[in-house]
Amino acid sequence: MRNEPVFSVQGDAELIERAGHLFESANTEFLCAARDLRTWSRPEARAAIQHRMRARELAGFTTRKLLSPVDLGADVIVAQGTESGGHGARRGRATLPFVPVVVDLVAPVAVLAAGGIADGRGVAAALVLGAAGALIGTRFQATSESLADAAITEAIVRGRAQDTERNAVLDIARGARWPTTKYTARTLGHPYLDRWRGREAELAADPEARAAYQTDVARGVVPPLPVWAGEGVDLVNDLPPAADLVAALATQAENALARAGRP
Ligand SMILES: Cc1cc2nc3c(=O)[nH]c(=O)nc-3n(C[C@H](O)[C@H](O)[C@H](O)COP(=O)(O)O)c2cc1C
């Protein structure tokens, strides 16, 4: 089993350079939401690819842009729907209709389905849609090996899909470098979300409000990080070891496929 965290790079050239070194470890998985895929033509990135990169995620890319990673030689494309936890396209699509479109577009490149998959039935659905597998985020945050803070894993176990919301408010408030015009993130509820929902531009133009956020974090009034979680959170009710979760996902998927195959 992997014993290293998943590293993720968020469209930032300097970070992508740093990530190139991380690939010297074969166990490192790289999730990339780079805005400009030509960054992959950088020598550091090419070297990284040669170091057995296991998956390159191009989160939330439109179907038109999907041609770029394929042209650049991606081994795996992740088709991520808007149900997903964390960052993705502001104007994206749901996993169910999106995955088969991507499968058709990039064949024979392998596709992983992502977004809202939190048990083996979801994995089975991904396979039926033509994906080679699933990339699962939210569900794995609630495992005993998770690097997330205990408060986050507890919030995910308690959280409900209706409590999640795609927003850029929390990225703007915390001064994250995500390009918020194109990308939002699905998170659980947060006091700043309630305060600033629908007023992103106003928040971005208000340095005092953003300083207040940092003060509130320092005082423990709001949590240090947003809780990134997808709609699959409804299916997350426990904190199993990751190995048990993987085994359960496989068994459930096999059962679901067998059921679906019955005449
Ligand atoms: C805590 C967390 C952090 C994430 N960080 C990134 C990221 O930095 N870059 C990225 O492209 N996707 C990121 N994602 C999205 C995941 O890679 C994945 O596509 C998503 O979690 C799948 O949907 P699910 O959460 O419904 O399983 C993140 C997801 C979570 C839950």
Coordinates of C-alpha atoms and ligand atoms in Angstrom, one line a residue:
M1 CA 0.0 0.0 0.0
R2 CA 1.1 3.5 -0.6
N3 CA 2.7 5.2 2.3
E4 CA 3.1 8.7 0.8
P5 CA 0.5 11.4 0.5
V6 CA -1.0 12.4 -2.8
F7 CA 0.7 15.6 -3.9
S8 CA -1.4 18.1 -5.8
V9 CA -0.4 21.0 -7.9
Q10 CA -2.7 23.8 -8.7
G11 CA -1.8 25.5 -11.9
D12 CA 1.3 27.2 -10.6
A13 CA 4.5 27.0 -12.6
E14 CA 6.8 27.1 -9.5
L15 CA 4.8 24.3 -7.9
I16 CA 4.9 22.2 -11.0
E17 CA 8.6 22.5 -11.1
R18 CA 8.8 21.4 -7.5
A19 CA 6.4 18.5 -8.3
G20 CA 8.9 17.3 -10.9
H21 CA 11.2 16.4 -8.1
L22 CA 8.5 14.5 -6.2
F23 CA 8.2 12.2 -9.1
E24 CA 11.5 10.7 -8.3
S25 CA 9.5 8.7 -5.9
A26 CA 7.5 6.2 -7.9
N27 CA 4.8 6.2 -5.2
T28 CA 3.9 9.8 -5.8
E29 CA 0.7 10.6 -7.6
F30 CA 0.3 13.9 -9.2
L31 CA -2.9 15.7 -9.5
C32 CA -2.7 18.6 -11.8
A33 CA -5.1 21.4 -12.5
A34 CA -2.7 23.5 -14.5
R35 CA -4.5 26.2 -16.5
D36 CA -2.0 26.0 -19.3
L37 CA -1.2 22.4 -20.3
R38 CA 1.8 23.6 -22.2
T39 CA 3.5 23.7 -18.8
W40 CA 3.9 20.0 -19.3
S41 CA 6.3 20.6 -22.1
R42 CA 8.7 22.1 -19.5
P43 CA 11.8 19.9 -19.2
E44 CA 11.1 19.3 -15.5
A45 CA 7.7 18.0 -16.3
R46 CA 8.9 15.7 -19.0
A47 CA 11.4 14.3 -16.6
A48 CA 8.6 13.9 -14.1
I49 CA 6.6 11.9 -16.6
Q50 CA 9.6 9.6 -17.2
H51 CA 9.6 8.9 -13.5
R52 CA 6.6 6.7 -13.8
M53 CA 3.9 9.1 -13.1
R54 CA 0.8 7.1 -12.3
A55 CA -2.0 9.4 -13.1
R56 CA -2.3 12.9 -14.4
E57 CA -5.5 14.5 -13.5
L58 CA -6.9 17.3 -15.5
A59 CA -9.7 18.3 -13.2
G60 CA -12.7 20.0 -14.7
F61 CA -11.4 20.5 -18.2
T62 CA -13.9 21.0 -20.9
T63 CA -14.2 18.4 -23.7
R64 CA -12.5 20.8 -26.1
K65 CA -9.5 21.1 -23.8
L66 CA -9.3 17.4 -23.3
L67 CA -7.6 17.1 -26.6
S68 CA -4.5 18.9 -25.2
P69 CA -3.5 16.4 -22.5
V70 CA -4.1 13.5 -25.0
D71 CA -1.9 15.2 -27.5
L72 CA 0.7 15.7 -24.8
G73 CA 0.8 11.9 -24.1
A74 CA -1.3 11.5 -21.0
D75 CA -1.5 7.9 -19.8
V76 CA -4.7 8.5 -17.9
I77 CA -7.4 11.2 -18.0
V78 CA -9.6 11.8 -15.0
A79 CA -13.1 12.9 -16.0
Q80 CA -14.3 14.8 -12.9
G81 CA -17.9 15.7 -12.5
T82 CA -19.2 18.7 -10.5
E83 CA -20.4 16.4 -7.7
S84 CA -16.8 16.0 -6.7
G85 CA -15.2 17.3 -3.5
G86 CA -12.5 20.0 -3.9
H87 CA -11.7 22.0 -6.9
G88 CA -13.1 21.7 -10.4
A89 CA -14.6 23.6 -13.2
R90 CA -17.0 26.4 -12.2
R91 CA -19.1 25.5 -15.3
G92 CA -18.5 21.8 -15.3
R93 CA -20.8 18.8 -15.8
A94 CA -22.1 16.0 -13.7
T95 CA -20.2 12.7 -13.6
L96 CA -22.8 10.5 -15.2
P97 CA -23.1 12.3 -18.5
F98 CA -19.5 13.6 -18.6
V99 CA -17.6 10.3 -18.3
P100 CA -18.9 8.5 -21.4
V101 CA -18.3 11.7 -23.5
V102 CA -14.7 11.8 -22.3
V103 CA -14.3 8.0 -22.8
D104 CA -15.4 8.4 -26.4
L105 CA -13.2 11.5 -27.0
V106 CA -9.9 10.2 -25.7
A107 CA -10.1 6.5 -26.6
P108 CA -7.9 4.5 -26.4
V109 CA -6.4 6.5 -23.5
A110 CA -7.7 5.2 -20.1
V111 CA -10.2 7.3 -18.2
L112 CA -10.9 7.4 -14.5
A113 CA -14.3 8.6 -13.4
A114 CA -14.3 11.1 -10.5
G115 CA -17.0 12.9 -8.6
G116 CA -19.6 11.4 -6.2
I117 CA -18.1 7.9 -6.2
A118 CA -18.0 6.8 -2.6
D119 CA -18.9 3.1 -2.6
G120 CA -18.6 0.0 -4.9
R121 CA -21.8 0.8 -6.7
G122 CA -20.3 4.0 -7.9
V123 CA -17.2 2.2 -9.0
A124 CA -19.4 -0.3 -10.9
A125 CA -21.2 2.6 -12.5
A126 CA -17.9 4.1 -13.6
L127 CA -16.9 0.8 -15.2
V128 CA -20.2 0.5 -17.0
L129 CA -19.8 4.0 -18.4
G130 CA -16.6 2.9 -20.0
A131 CA -14.1 4.2 -17.4
A132 CA -11.1 2.0 -16.5
G133 CA -11.6 2.8 -12.9
A134 CA -12.5 5.5 -10.4
L135 CA -10.6 8.3 -8.7
I136 CA -12.1 8.7 -5.2
G137 CA -11.4 11.7 -3.0
T138 CA -14.0 12.5 -0.3
R139 CA -14.5 8.9 0.8
F140 CA -10.7 8.4 1.4
Q141 CA -10.5 11.5 3.5
A142 CA -12.5 9.6 6.1
T143 CA -10.1 6.7 6.6
S144 CA -8.0 6.0 9.6
E145 CA -4.8 6.8 7.7
S146 CA -6.1 10.1 6.4
L147 CA -3.8 13.0 6.8
A148 CA -6.7 15.3 7.2
D149 CA -7.3 16.8 10.7
A150 CA -9.7 14.8 12.9
A151 CA -12.1 17.7 12.9
I152 CA -12.3 17.4 9.1
T153 CA -12.8 13.6 9.0
E154 CA -15.5 14.0 11.6
A155 CA -17.2 16.7 9.6
I156 CA -17.2 14.5 6.6
V157 CA -18.7 11.5 8.5
R158 CA -21.4 13.8 9.8
G159 CA -21.8 15.9 6.6
R160 CA -24.7 15.5 4.1
A161 CA -24.7 16.2 0.4
Q162 CA -27.1 19.1 0.9
D163 CA -24.6 20.8 3.1
T164 CA -22.0 20.9 0.3
E165 CA -21.7 23.7 -2.1
R166 CA -19.4 24.7 -5.0
N167 CA -18.0 28.1 -4.2
A168 CA -15.0 30.4 -4.7
V169 CA -15.8 32.4 -1.5
L170 CA -13.5 30.4 0.7
D171 CA -10.6 30.5 -1.8
I172 CA -10.9 34.3 -2.1
A173 CA -11.3 34.7 1.7
R174 CA -8.2 32.7 2.4
G175 CA -6.1 34.2 -0.4
A176 CA -5.6 30.9 -2.3
R177 CA -4.0 31.2 -5.7
W178 CA -6.7 29.2 -7.5
P179 CA -8.0 31.0 -10.6
T180 CA -11.5 31.5 -9.1
T181 CA -13.1 32.8 -12.3
K182 CA -12.8 29.3 -13.8
Y183 CA -12.6 27.1 -10.7
T184 CA -14.7 26.7 -7.7
A185 CA -14.4 24.1 -4.9
R186 CA -17.1 22.0 -3.4
T187 CA -16.9 22.3 0.4
L188 CA -19.1 21.7 3.4
G189 CA -20.8 24.8 4.9
H190 CA -18.7 27.6 6.5
P191 CA -19.6 30.9 8.2
Y192 CA -17.8 32.9 5.5
L193 CA -19.7 31.2 2.9
D194 CA -23.0 32.3 4.4
R195 CA -21.6 35.8 4.9
W196 CA -20.3 36.2 1.4
R197 CA -22.3 33.9 -0.9
G198 CA -23.0 35.7 -4.2
R199 CA -20.6 38.6 -3.4
E200 CA -17.2 37.1 -4.6
A201 CA -16.1 40.3 -6.3
E202 CA -16.9 42.4 -3.3
L203 CA -14.9 40.0 -1.1
A204 CA -12.0 40.0 -3.5
A205 CA -11.9 43.8 -3.4
D206 CA -12.1 44.0 0.4
P207 CA -8.7 43.4 2.1
E208 CA -10.2 44.0 5.5
A209 CA -12.6 41.2 5.1
R210 CA -9.8 38.9 4.0
A211 CA -7.7 40.0 7.0
A212 CA -10.6 39.3 9.2
Y213 CA -10.8 35.8 7.9
Q214 CA -7.1 35.2 8.8
T215 CA -7.8 36.7 12.3
D216 CA -10.8 34.4 12.7
V217 CA -8.6 31.4 11.7
A218 CA -5.9 32.5 14.2
R219 CA -8.5 32.8 16.9
G220 CA -10.1 29.5 16.1
V221 CA -13.4 31.1 15.2
V222 CA -13.4 29.4 11.8
P223 CA -11.5 26.2 10.9
P224 CA -8.0 26.6 9.4
L225 CA -9.1 25.1 6.1
P226 CA -12.3 24.6 4.2
V227 CA -13.7 21.1 4.4
W228 CA -13.5 19.9 0.8
A229 CA -16.2 17.3 0.3
G230 CA -18.4 16.1 -2.5
E231 CA -21.9 14.9 -2.8
G232 CA -20.8 11.4 -2.1
V233 CA -20.5 12.4 1.5
D234 CA -23.9 11.0 2.1
L235 CA -22.4 7.5 1.7
V236 CA -19.6 8.2 4.2
N237 CA -20.6 7.0 7.6
D238 CA -17.5 5.5 9.2
L239 CA -13.7 5.8 9.4
P240 CA -12.3 2.5 8.2
P241 CA -8.7 1.6 7.5
A242 CA -8.0 2.4 3.8
A243 CA -7.2 -1.2 3.0
D244 CA -10.6 -2.4 4.3
L245 CA -12.3 0.4 2.3
V246 CA -10.5 -0.7 -0.9
A247 CA -11.5 -4.3 -0.3
A248 CA -15.1 -3.3 0.4
L249 CA -15.2 -1.1 -2.8
A250 CA -14.0 -4.1 -4.9
T251 CA -16.6 -6.5 -3.4
Q252 CA -19.4 -4.1 -3.6
A253 CA -18.5 -3.3 -7.2
E254 CA -18.4 -7.0 -8.2
N255 CA -21.8 -7.6 -6.5
A256 CA -23.3 -4.5 -8.3
L257 CA -22.0 -5.6 -11.6
A258 CA -23.3 -9.2 -11.1
R259 CA -26.7 -7.8 -10.1
A260 CA -26.8 -5.5 -13.1
G261 CA -25.9 -8.4 -15.4
R262 CA -28.9 -10.5 -14.3
P263 CA -31.5 -10.9 -17.0
Ligands
LIG1 C1 -9.5 17.3 0.1 C2 -9.4 17.3 -1.4 C3 -8.4 18.0 -2.1 C4 -8.4 18.0 -3.5 N1 -7.4 18.7 -4.1 C5 -7.3 18.7 -5.4 C6 -6.3 19.4 -6.1 O1 -5.4 20.1 -5.5 N2 -6.2 19.4 -7.4 C7 -7.2 18.7 -8.1 O2 -7.1 18.7 -9.4 N3 -8.2 18.1 -7.5 C8 -8.3 18.1 -6.2 N4 -9.3 17.4 -5.6 C9 -10.3 16.6 -6.4 C10 -9.9 15.1 -6.4 O3 -8.7 14.9 -7.1 C11 -11.0 14.2 -7.0 O4 -11.1 14.5 -8.4 C12 -12.3 14.4 -6.3 O5 -12.1 14.3 -4.9 C13 -13.2 13.2 -6.8 O6 -14.5 13.5 -6.3 P1 -15.0 12.9 -4.9 O7 -14.5 13.8 -3.8 O8 -16.5 13.0 -5.0 O9 -14.6 11.5 -4.7 C14 -9.4 17.4 -4.2 C15 -10.4 16.7 -3.5 C16 -10.4 16.7 -2.1 C17 -11.6 15.9 -1.5

